[in-house]
Amino acid sequence: MTEKLIRARLLSFRRQPMSFDDADAYAYHEDGALLIREGLIAAAGDYAEVAGSASADTPVIDHRPCLVMPGFIDPHIHLPQMQVIGSYAPALLEWLNTYVFVEEQRFRDPAHAQRIAARFLDELTRHGTTTAVAYCSVHKESAEAFFAESHRRNMRMVGGKVMMDRNAPPELRDTPQSGYDDTKAIIERWNGVGRQHVAISPRFAITSTPEQMEMAATLRREYPDLLLQTHLSENLAEIEFTRELYPSAKDYFDVYEHYGLAGEKSLFGHCIHLSEREADAMAESGSVAVFCPTSNMFLGSGLFPLKTLDEREKRVRIAIATDVGGGTNYSMLRTADEGYKVLQLQGQRMTPLECFWRLTRGNAEALSLDQHIGSLEPGRDADLVVLDAGATPAMKLRMETVGTLAEELFLMQTLGDDRAIVETYVAGEPAKSVLATQ
Ligand code: GUN
Ligand code: ZN
């Protein structure tokens, strides 16, 4: 039996923090340890106690004084956009047509799909992200390459072949039938294999005909336990075009509701410009709104009203994500920083404890994967991030005046990036330090 002890400061959340130092919301161990067995957390707590439950010859990896947390979770990211991140465009639809729908055509080639899938997982690992929900391209080959590479690395990943059959170049369109068939083939091949999860992925209402929406609805009925991902209410021109394409829908969200695509397993990227009716309907169906701050700022899409959605009587479930390549950074620390600023612009606040809860347990709950990831409880996957709040000279200097855990977290989200990620563990194995240097 392979067993190891990781000694470090440990932080794991129990629930959403409700104030700047809501100490009941988390478990913190100043001299803590995790006992890792067969890729899972077997015990977590104070070092003296946990070490006592390990055998005498169990190797100890000492990460003190770094902070170990559950690996970060990125619930919305586009794998085929790695080579168009940072492309200059006025707004969403122009950006999609000018860059994204050209770039994604390259993923018909399995060799290209394989190369980028490997680089994608490298990049996530370098940034401390151990689970992501990825859009692959329309090509079955791109989802195949993604899952094969993720499985080889034993990462817990979610992804899907995008379904899109209109308003895109012919090379990037499937059909209602082929979109259904290819998605089904990927589900049958990969869902539940190792730690792989397939998400049904109709891109958004603009690029799917009603016939394709029907097919997505059929997949949803056939596989009710799978996640489903799409985009909703990101940009005003997008909303207007959607209303033209679906004139009988009450509003944008009603398009998805009509086809039975709302629900607790449904992830809706962006949700910036929701009406009260849409927010009510999202809340009642348990649908998840995914906040993508760096993307929303980069594309000028708007300010996600996080607190408005989180604190209304009918609360909308919320996740936070990068949305690379509309998003401008793979780092969930950078994402938290931008998210904080988006709230500041609206006179809303997000505490550092809440930010780090969202990057870990909050996102795990939004994905209904909290039985596997997002906390350091026994039985959870040993997917971990090792954080150093003094990773750069500027951070180290600021650390001299930091006195509390909440302040340390705030420093990491404000100044941190991949340099603050000392190590990433995937199923108990070090993964960042062993990446080939490119
Ligand atoms: N809406 C439909 N497709 C996309 C995409 O690739 N990125 C973003 N940000 N929004 C979208
Ligand atoms: Zn997106």
Short mmCIF file of C-alpha atoms and ligand atoms in Angstrom, two decimals:
data_model
loop_
_atom_site.label_atom_id
_atom_site.label_comp_id
_atom_site.label_asym_id
_atom_site.label_seq_id
_atom_site.Cartn_x
_atom_site.Cartn_y
_atom_site.Cartn_z
CA MET A 1 0.00 0.00 0.00
CA THR A 2 1.42 3.40 -0.97
CA GLU A 3 1.16 5.83 1.88
CA LYS A 4 2.63 9.25 2.58
CA LEU A 5 2.31 12.08 5.08
CA ILE A 6 2.18 15.68 3.95
CA ARG A 7 3.09 18.07 6.75
CA ALA A 8 2.07 21.73 6.37
CA ARG A 9 -0.35 24.36 7.50
CA LEU A 10 -3.77 23.07 6.42
CA LEU A 11 -6.90 24.98 5.42
CA SER A 12 -10.21 23.41 4.41
CA PHE A 13 -13.68 24.95 4.39
CA ARG A 14 -16.80 23.46 5.96
CA ARG A 15 -19.30 25.95 4.54
CA GLN A 16 -19.56 29.40 2.98
CA PRO A 17 -17.91 32.01 5.26
CA MET A 18 -20.33 34.76 6.26
CA SER A 19 -17.90 37.41 7.56
CA PHE A 20 -14.27 38.56 7.29
CA ASP A 21 -13.11 36.07 9.95
CA ASP A 22 -15.88 33.50 10.21
CA ALA A 23 -13.75 30.93 12.05
CA ASP A 24 -16.50 28.29 12.22
CA ALA A 25 -16.56 28.11 8.44
CA TYR A 26 -13.18 26.42 8.15
CA ALA A 27 -10.74 23.99 9.72
CA TYR A 28 -7.19 25.31 10.08
CA HIS A 29 -4.17 23.44 11.46
CA GLU A 30 -1.01 25.45 12.10
CA ASP A 31 1.09 22.26 12.26
CA GLY A 32 -1.11 19.93 10.28
CA ALA A 33 -0.76 16.74 8.30
CA LEU A 34 -2.58 14.75 5.67
CA LEU A 35 -2.21 11.00 5.52
CA ILE A 36 -2.49 9.99 1.87
CA ARG A 37 -3.31 6.44 0.91
CA GLU A 38 -3.98 5.18 -2.62
CA GLY A 39 -4.66 8.68 -3.93
CA LEU A 40 -7.17 9.54 -1.22
CA ILE A 41 -7.01 11.50 2.02
CA ALA A 42 -7.05 8.88 4.79
CA ALA A 43 -6.70 11.32 7.70
CA ALA A 44 -6.35 15.08 8.20
CA GLY A 45 -5.63 17.14 11.31
CA ASP A 46 -2.82 18.07 13.68
CA TYR A 47 0.51 16.56 12.73
CA ALA A 48 1.08 14.82 16.06
CA GLU A 49 -2.28 13.07 15.85
CA VAL A 50 -2.22 12.15 12.16
CA ALA A 51 1.41 10.97 12.26
CA GLY A 52 0.43 8.68 15.12
CA SER A 53 -2.03 6.87 12.84
CA ALA A 54 0.60 6.26 10.13
CA SER A 55 3.09 3.42 10.11
CA ALA A 56 6.58 4.25 11.31
CA ASP A 57 8.16 4.03 7.85
CA THR A 58 5.61 6.27 6.09
CA PRO A 59 7.55 8.98 4.22
CA VAL A 60 6.91 12.57 5.33
CA ILE A 61 6.94 15.46 2.86
CA ASP A 62 7.40 18.67 4.77
CA HIS A 63 5.85 21.74 3.12
CA ARG A 64 5.99 24.01 6.17
CA PRO A 65 5.53 26.98 6.32
CA CYS A 66 3.41 26.73 3.15
CA LEU A 67 -0.35 26.40 3.24
CA VAL A 68 -1.99 23.27 1.82
CA MET A 69 -5.54 23.52 0.51
CA PRO A 70 -7.74 21.39 -1.72
CA GLY A 71 -6.73 21.89 -5.37
CA PHE A 72 -8.46 24.76 -7.15
CA ILE A 73 -11.49 24.05 -9.33
CA ASP A 74 -12.13 25.93 -12.59
CA PRO A 75 -15.73 25.28 -13.68
CA HIS A 76 -15.64 27.03 -17.09
CA ILE A 77 -12.70 27.02 -19.51
CA HIS A 78 -12.21 26.49 -23.25
CA LEU A 79 -9.43 24.09 -24.16
CA PRO A 80 -9.22 25.07 -27.88
CA GLN A 81 -8.68 28.75 -27.06
CA MET A 82 -5.14 28.45 -25.67
CA GLN A 83 -3.68 30.05 -28.78
CA VAL A 84 -6.21 32.89 -29.04
CA ILE A 85 -6.12 34.07 -25.43
CA GLY A 86 -5.47 37.82 -25.50
CA SER A 87 -6.93 38.50 -28.97
CA TYR A 88 -7.96 42.09 -29.62
CA ALA A 89 -11.70 42.57 -30.25
CA PRO A 90 -14.43 44.97 -29.19
CA ALA A 91 -16.86 42.41 -27.74
CA LEU A 92 -18.03 38.80 -27.58
CA LEU A 93 -19.57 38.13 -31.00
CA GLU A 94 -16.78 39.86 -32.96
CA TRP A 95 -14.17 38.02 -30.86
CA LEU A 96 -15.86 34.66 -31.48
CA ASN A 97 -16.18 35.20 -35.23
CA THR A 98 -12.76 36.75 -35.80
CA TYR A 99 -10.57 34.48 -33.70
CA VAL A 100 -12.31 31.65 -31.87
CA PHE A 101 -14.28 30.14 -34.73
CA VAL A 102 -11.14 30.19 -36.87
CA GLU A 103 -8.85 28.71 -34.22
CA GLU A 104 -11.21 25.93 -33.15
CA GLN A 105 -11.19 24.51 -36.70
CA ARG A 106 -7.62 23.29 -36.11
CA PHE A 107 -8.91 20.70 -33.63
CA ARG A 108 -10.16 18.44 -36.38
CA ASP A 109 -6.56 17.22 -36.49
CA PRO A 110 -6.07 14.63 -33.71
CA ALA A 111 -2.34 15.42 -33.45
CA HIS A 112 -3.10 19.08 -32.78
CA ALA A 113 -5.87 18.16 -30.35
CA GLN A 114 -3.47 15.87 -28.49
CA ARG A 115 -0.70 18.47 -28.31
CA ILE A 116 -2.99 21.19 -26.94
CA ALA A 117 -4.73 18.82 -24.50
CA ALA A 118 -1.34 18.05 -22.94
CA ARG A 119 -0.40 21.72 -22.77
CA PHE A 120 -3.80 22.53 -21.30
CA LEU A 121 -3.42 20.08 -18.43
CA ASP A 122 0.17 21.25 -17.89
CA GLU A 123 -1.05 24.81 -17.55
CA LEU A 124 -3.85 23.95 -15.14
CA THR A 125 -1.41 21.96 -13.03
CA ARG A 126 1.12 24.82 -13.00
CA HIS A 127 -1.62 27.09 -11.66
CA GLY A 128 -2.83 24.73 -8.93
CA THR A 129 -6.07 23.77 -10.68
CA THR A 130 -6.80 20.07 -10.25
CA THR A 131 -10.33 19.91 -11.68
CA ALA A 132 -11.75 21.91 -14.57
CA VAL A 133 -14.94 21.84 -16.62
CA ALA A 134 -13.70 22.21 -20.17
CA TYR A 135 -15.33 22.95 -23.48
CA CYS A 136 -13.53 21.00 -26.18
CA SER A 137 -14.14 21.85 -29.84
CA VAL A 138 -17.01 20.53 -31.96
CA HIS A 139 -14.78 17.66 -33.07
CA LYS A 140 -15.05 14.35 -31.30
CA GLU A 141 -11.25 14.09 -31.64
CA SER A 142 -10.69 17.02 -29.32
CA ALA A 143 -12.78 15.51 -26.51
CA GLU A 144 -11.12 12.16 -27.11
CA ALA A 145 -7.65 13.72 -26.79
CA PHE A 146 -8.66 15.66 -23.67
CA PHE A 147 -9.99 12.63 -21.81
CA ALA A 148 -7.18 10.34 -22.90
CA GLU A 149 -4.59 12.79 -21.61
CA SER A 150 -6.48 13.52 -18.39
CA HIS A 151 -6.95 9.82 -17.72
CA ARG A 152 -3.27 9.16 -18.36
CA ARG A 153 -2.47 11.75 -15.68
CA ASN A 154 -5.22 10.46 -13.38
CA MET A 155 -6.78 13.93 -13.08
CA ARG A 156 -10.44 14.50 -12.17
CA MET A 157 -11.67 16.40 -15.19
CA VAL A 158 -15.03 17.29 -16.69
CA GLY A 159 -15.42 18.09 -20.38
CA GLY A 160 -17.51 17.81 -23.45
CA LYS A 161 -17.54 17.95 -27.20
CA VAL A 162 -19.28 21.20 -28.07
CA MET A 163 -22.56 20.90 -29.96
CA MET A 164 -23.02 23.70 -32.53
CA ASP A 165 -24.91 23.45 -35.82
CA ARG A 166 -25.44 27.04 -37.04
CA ASN A 167 -24.03 30.58 -37.04
CA ALA A 168 -20.47 29.27 -37.31
CA PRO A 169 -18.20 28.32 -40.25
CA PRO A 170 -19.24 25.06 -41.96
CA GLU A 171 -16.06 23.32 -40.72
CA LEU A 172 -17.17 24.02 -37.17
CA ARG A 173 -20.72 22.77 -37.44
CA ASP A 174 -22.10 19.39 -36.52
CA THR A 175 -25.72 18.39 -37.17
CA PRO A 176 -28.44 17.57 -34.66
CA GLN A 177 -27.81 13.88 -35.33
CA SER A 178 -23.99 13.91 -35.41
CA GLY A 179 -23.86 16.17 -32.35
CA TYR A 180 -26.01 13.64 -30.53
CA ASP A 181 -24.10 10.61 -31.83
CA ASP A 182 -20.64 12.02 -31.11
CA THR A 183 -21.61 13.21 -27.62
CA LYS A 184 -23.09 9.82 -26.87
CA ALA A 185 -19.97 8.06 -28.14
CA ILE A 186 -17.77 10.22 -25.89
CA ILE A 187 -20.06 9.55 -22.91
CA GLU A 188 -20.00 5.80 -23.50
CA ARG A 189 -16.23 5.81 -23.98
CA TRP A 190 -15.18 8.10 -21.14
CA ASN A 191 -17.80 8.91 -18.52
CA GLY A 192 -16.83 7.21 -15.27
CA VAL A 193 -13.57 5.89 -16.69
CA GLY A 194 -11.04 6.60 -13.94
CA ARG A 195 -11.81 10.12 -12.80
CA GLN A 196 -13.33 11.37 -16.07
CA HIS A 197 -16.76 13.06 -16.29
CA VAL A 198 -18.45 14.00 -19.55
CA ALA A 199 -20.57 17.18 -19.73
CA ILE A 200 -23.30 17.63 -22.34
CA SER A 201 -22.16 20.85 -24.05
CA PRO A 202 -24.51 22.76 -26.36
CA ARG A 203 -22.35 25.90 -26.88
CA PHE A 204 -25.17 28.46 -26.61
CA ALA A 205 -28.58 29.18 -28.11
CA ILE A 206 -27.10 31.18 -31.01
CA THR A 207 -25.11 28.24 -32.36
CA SER A 208 -27.77 25.55 -31.85
CA THR A 209 -30.92 25.10 -33.92
CA PRO A 210 -34.12 24.10 -32.13
CA GLU A 211 -33.54 20.61 -33.57
CA GLN A 212 -30.15 20.44 -31.89
CA MET A 213 -31.63 21.71 -28.63
CA GLU A 214 -34.07 18.80 -28.84
CA MET A 215 -31.12 16.44 -29.19
CA ALA A 216 -29.40 18.01 -26.17
CA ALA A 217 -32.68 17.51 -24.29
CA THR A 218 -32.70 13.85 -25.31
CA LEU A 219 -29.14 13.38 -24.04
CA ARG A 220 -30.11 15.11 -20.83
CA ARG A 221 -33.01 12.68 -20.35
CA GLU A 222 -30.85 9.68 -21.18
CA TYR A 223 -28.02 10.77 -18.85
CA PRO A 224 -29.65 12.78 -16.04
CA ASP A 225 -26.60 12.49 -13.77
CA LEU A 226 -24.23 14.20 -16.17
CA LEU A 227 -23.34 17.87 -15.94
CA LEU A 228 -24.49 20.13 -18.76
CA GLN A 229 -22.69 23.34 -19.69
CA THR A 230 -23.66 26.28 -21.86
CA HIS A 231 -23.56 30.09 -21.98
CA LEU A 232 -26.27 32.53 -20.88
CA SER A 233 -26.75 36.28 -20.94
CA GLU A 234 -23.14 37.36 -21.37
CA ASN A 235 -23.48 40.26 -23.78
CA LEU A 236 -26.32 42.57 -24.87
CA ALA A 237 -25.93 41.87 -28.63
CA GLU A 238 -25.89 38.13 -27.87
CA ILE A 239 -29.14 38.46 -25.92
CA GLU A 240 -30.79 40.40 -28.74
CA PHE A 241 -29.72 37.87 -31.39
CA THR A 242 -30.96 35.00 -29.22
CA ARG A 243 -34.38 36.64 -28.90
CA GLU A 244 -34.55 36.93 -32.70
CA LEU A 245 -33.64 33.25 -33.11
CA TYR A 246 -36.11 32.05 -30.45
CA PRO A 247 -38.98 34.57 -30.75
CA SER A 248 -41.46 32.51 -28.78
CA ALA A 249 -39.20 32.25 -25.70
CA LYS A 250 -40.07 34.50 -22.74
CA ASP A 251 -36.40 35.42 -22.36
CA TYR A 252 -32.91 33.90 -22.88
CA PHE A 253 -33.08 31.45 -19.96
CA ASP A 254 -36.50 30.29 -21.11
CA VAL A 255 -34.86 28.94 -24.28
CA TYR A 256 -32.93 26.46 -22.13
CA GLU A 257 -35.85 25.83 -19.78
CA HIS A 258 -38.09 25.03 -22.74
CA TYR A 259 -35.77 22.18 -23.75
CA GLY A 260 -35.45 20.86 -20.19
CA LEU A 261 -31.85 22.01 -19.89
CA ALA A 262 -32.20 23.86 -16.56
CA GLY A 263 -31.43 22.04 -13.31
CA GLU A 264 -28.99 21.28 -10.53
CA LYS A 265 -26.48 19.73 -12.90
CA SER A 266 -26.59 22.66 -15.34
CA LEU A 267 -23.79 25.23 -15.51
CA PHE A 268 -24.57 28.54 -17.20
CA GLY A 269 -21.52 30.63 -18.06
CA HIS A 270 -21.73 34.39 -17.37
CA CYS A 271 -25.39 35.24 -16.42
CA ILE A 272 -24.56 38.94 -16.24
CA HIS A 273 -27.77 40.52 -17.50
CA LEU A 274 -30.51 38.31 -16.00
CA SER A 275 -34.04 39.58 -15.47
CA GLU A 276 -35.77 38.95 -12.14
CA ARG A 277 -37.80 36.23 -13.80
CA GLU A 278 -34.67 34.53 -15.09
CA ALA A 279 -32.97 34.73 -11.69
CA ASP A 280 -36.09 33.27 -10.04
CA ALA A 281 -36.22 30.46 -12.59
CA MET A 282 -32.52 29.72 -12.17
CA ALA A 283 -32.92 29.60 -8.39
CA GLU A 284 -36.02 27.42 -8.51
CA SER A 285 -34.37 24.92 -10.84
CA GLY A 286 -31.10 24.87 -8.86
CA SER A 287 -29.16 25.95 -11.97
CA VAL A 288 -25.65 27.33 -11.47
CA ALA A 289 -24.48 30.77 -12.66
CA VAL A 290 -20.76 30.75 -13.45
CA PHE A 291 -18.98 34.06 -12.78
CA CYS A 292 -16.04 34.61 -15.16
CA PRO A 293 -14.51 37.91 -14.03
CA THR A 294 -11.36 38.20 -16.17
CA SER A 295 -13.38 37.33 -19.28
CA ASN A 296 -16.20 39.69 -18.47
CA MET A 297 -13.76 42.56 -18.01
CA PHE A 298 -11.66 41.66 -21.07
CA LEU A 299 -14.64 41.40 -23.44
CA GLY A 300 -16.41 44.32 -21.77
CA SER A 301 -19.41 42.09 -21.14
CA GLY A 302 -20.52 43.64 -17.85
CA LEU A 303 -20.39 43.31 -14.07
CA PHE A 304 -21.69 40.04 -12.60
CA PRO A 305 -23.98 40.97 -9.69
CA LEU A 306 -22.70 38.24 -7.36
CA LYS A 307 -24.11 39.52 -4.09
CA THR A 308 -27.43 40.42 -5.67
CA LEU A 309 -27.82 36.82 -6.88
CA ASP A 310 -26.36 35.29 -3.71
CA GLU A 311 -28.43 37.31 -1.23
CA ARG A 312 -31.83 37.49 -2.96
CA GLU A 313 -34.71 35.60 -1.39
CA LYS A 314 -34.48 32.93 -4.07
CA ARG A 315 -30.71 32.43 -4.08
CA VAL A 316 -28.99 31.53 -7.32
CA ARG A 317 -26.18 28.98 -7.00
CA ILE A 318 -22.86 30.48 -8.08
CA ALA A 319 -19.47 29.22 -9.24
CA ILE A 320 -16.35 31.20 -10.25
CA ALA A 321 -14.17 30.37 -13.25
CA THR A 322 -11.50 31.63 -15.65
CA ASP A 323 -13.26 31.24 -19.03
CA VAL A 324 -9.87 31.15 -20.78
CA GLY A 325 -9.46 32.24 -23.63
CA GLY A 326 -12.12 34.98 -23.14
CA GLY A 327 -10.63 34.95 -19.67
CA THR A 328 -7.11 36.32 -19.53
CA ASN A 329 -5.43 34.11 -16.95
CA TYR A 330 -5.32 30.42 -15.99
CA SER A 331 -4.82 31.36 -12.34
CA MET A 332 -7.75 31.04 -9.96
CA LEU A 333 -5.88 33.49 -7.70
CA ARG A 334 -5.92 36.11 -10.46
CA THR A 335 -9.57 35.20 -11.07
CA ALA A 336 -10.45 35.78 -7.40
CA ASP A 337 -8.66 39.14 -7.50
CA GLU A 338 -10.58 40.30 -10.57
CA GLY A 339 -13.81 38.95 -9.06
CA TYR A 340 -13.21 40.99 -5.94
CA LYS A 341 -12.71 44.11 -8.08
CA VAL A 342 -15.87 43.44 -10.11
CA LEU A 343 -17.80 43.45 -6.84
CA GLN A 344 -16.03 46.58 -5.63
CA LEU A 345 -17.25 48.44 -8.72
CA GLN A 346 -20.81 47.59 -7.68
CA GLY A 347 -20.40 48.52 -4.01
CA GLN A 348 -20.41 44.79 -3.11
CA ARG A 349 -17.80 42.90 -1.07
CA MET A 350 -16.35 39.41 -1.16
CA THR A 351 -14.15 38.47 1.81
CA PRO A 352 -10.90 36.53 1.24
CA LEU A 353 -12.35 33.58 3.14
CA GLU A 354 -15.34 33.57 0.81
CA CYS A 355 -13.03 33.79 -2.22
CA PHE A 356 -10.98 30.75 -1.18
CA TRP A 357 -14.14 28.84 -0.24
CA ARG A 358 -15.39 29.52 -3.77
CA LEU A 359 -12.13 28.33 -5.40
CA THR A 360 -12.42 25.03 -3.52
CA ARG A 361 -15.50 23.72 -1.74
CA GLY A 362 -17.91 26.30 -3.19
CA ASN A 363 -17.04 25.32 -6.75
CA ALA A 364 -17.08 21.61 -5.82
CA GLU A 365 -20.63 22.01 -4.49
CA ALA A 366 -21.67 23.92 -7.59
CA LEU A 367 -20.46 20.96 -9.68
CA SER A 368 -22.09 18.41 -7.33
CA LEU A 369 -18.61 16.90 -6.95
CA ASP A 370 -18.10 17.77 -3.27
CA GLN A 371 -18.18 14.10 -2.28
CA HIS A 372 -14.83 13.79 -4.15
CA ILE A 373 -13.09 17.18 -4.16
CA GLY A 374 -13.03 20.63 -2.60
CA SER A 375 -12.17 19.77 1.01
CA LEU A 376 -9.50 17.93 3.01
CA GLU A 377 -11.82 15.45 4.67
CA PRO A 378 -11.01 11.73 4.89
CA GLY A 379 -12.21 9.90 1.79
CA ARG A 380 -11.74 12.88 -0.53
CA ASP A 381 -9.34 12.79 -3.46
CA ALA A 382 -5.82 13.86 -2.51
CA ASP A 383 -5.89 16.71 -5.07
CA LEU A 384 -4.02 19.51 -3.35
CA VAL A 385 -2.41 22.87 -3.86
CA VAL A 386 0.61 24.05 -1.86
CA LEU A 387 0.60 27.84 -1.53
CA ASP A 388 3.42 30.26 -0.64
CA ALA A 389 2.25 33.75 0.31
CA GLY A 390 5.87 34.95 0.13
CA ALA A 391 6.52 33.66 -3.38
CA THR A 392 7.83 36.91 -4.84
CA PRO A 393 9.94 39.69 -3.28
CA ALA A 394 6.90 42.00 -3.18
CA MET A 395 4.76 39.33 -1.52
CA LYS A 396 7.51 38.48 0.96
CA LEU A 397 7.83 42.12 1.95
CA ARG A 398 4.07 42.49 2.40
CA MET A 399 4.00 39.27 4.45
CA GLU A 400 6.11 41.07 7.10
CA THR A 401 2.99 43.05 8.05
CA VAL A 402 0.42 40.24 7.71
CA GLY A 403 -0.96 39.02 11.02
CA THR A 404 -3.95 36.78 10.29
CA LEU A 405 -4.95 33.93 8.01
CA ALA A 406 -7.58 36.10 6.28
CA GLU A 407 -4.92 38.75 5.55
CA GLU A 408 -2.56 36.11 4.19
CA LEU A 409 -5.28 34.78 1.86
CA PHE A 410 -6.10 38.30 0.70
CA LEU A 411 -2.43 38.91 -0.09
CA MET A 412 -2.28 35.70 -2.13
CA GLN A 413 -5.36 36.57 -4.16
CA THR A 414 -4.25 40.16 -4.69
CA LEU A 415 -0.58 39.60 -5.62
CA GLY A 416 -0.42 35.85 -6.29
CA ASP A 417 -0.30 33.88 -9.52
CA ASP A 418 1.39 30.63 -10.63
CA ARG A 419 4.53 31.63 -8.72
CA ALA A 420 2.59 31.21 -5.47
CA ILE A 421 1.88 27.56 -6.37
CA VAL A 422 4.78 25.62 -4.87
CA GLU A 423 3.33 22.23 -5.75
CA THR A 424 0.16 20.65 -7.08
CA TYR A 425 -0.75 17.12 -6.03
CA VAL A 426 -2.95 14.98 -8.26
CA ALA A 427 -4.37 11.93 -6.50
CA GLY A 428 -1.59 12.19 -3.94
CA GLU A 429 1.25 12.48 -6.45
CA PRO A 430 3.33 15.63 -7.03
CA ALA A 431 2.38 16.93 -10.48
CA LYS A 432 3.70 20.47 -10.89
CA SER A 433 7.34 19.80 -10.01
CA VAL A 434 7.50 16.87 -12.42
CA LEU A 435 6.22 18.78 -15.48
CA ALA A 436 8.72 18.80 -18.29
CA THR A 437 10.23 22.24 -18.67
CA GLN A 438 9.01 23.53 -22.01
N1 GUN B 1 -20.40 32.15 -25.84
C1 GUN B 1 -20.40 31.14 -26.75
N2 GUN B 1 -19.17 30.65 -26.94
C2 GUN B 1 -18.37 31.33 -26.13
C3 GUN B 1 -16.96 31.27 -25.87
O1 GUN B 1 -16.22 30.48 -26.43
N3 GUN B 1 -16.49 32.15 -24.94
C4 GUN B 1 -17.29 33.05 -24.30
N4 GUN B 1 -16.75 33.88 -23.41
N5 GUN B 1 -18.59 33.12 -24.54
C5 GUN B 1 -19.13 32.28 -25.44
ZN ZN B 2 -17.15 30.29 -22.16
#
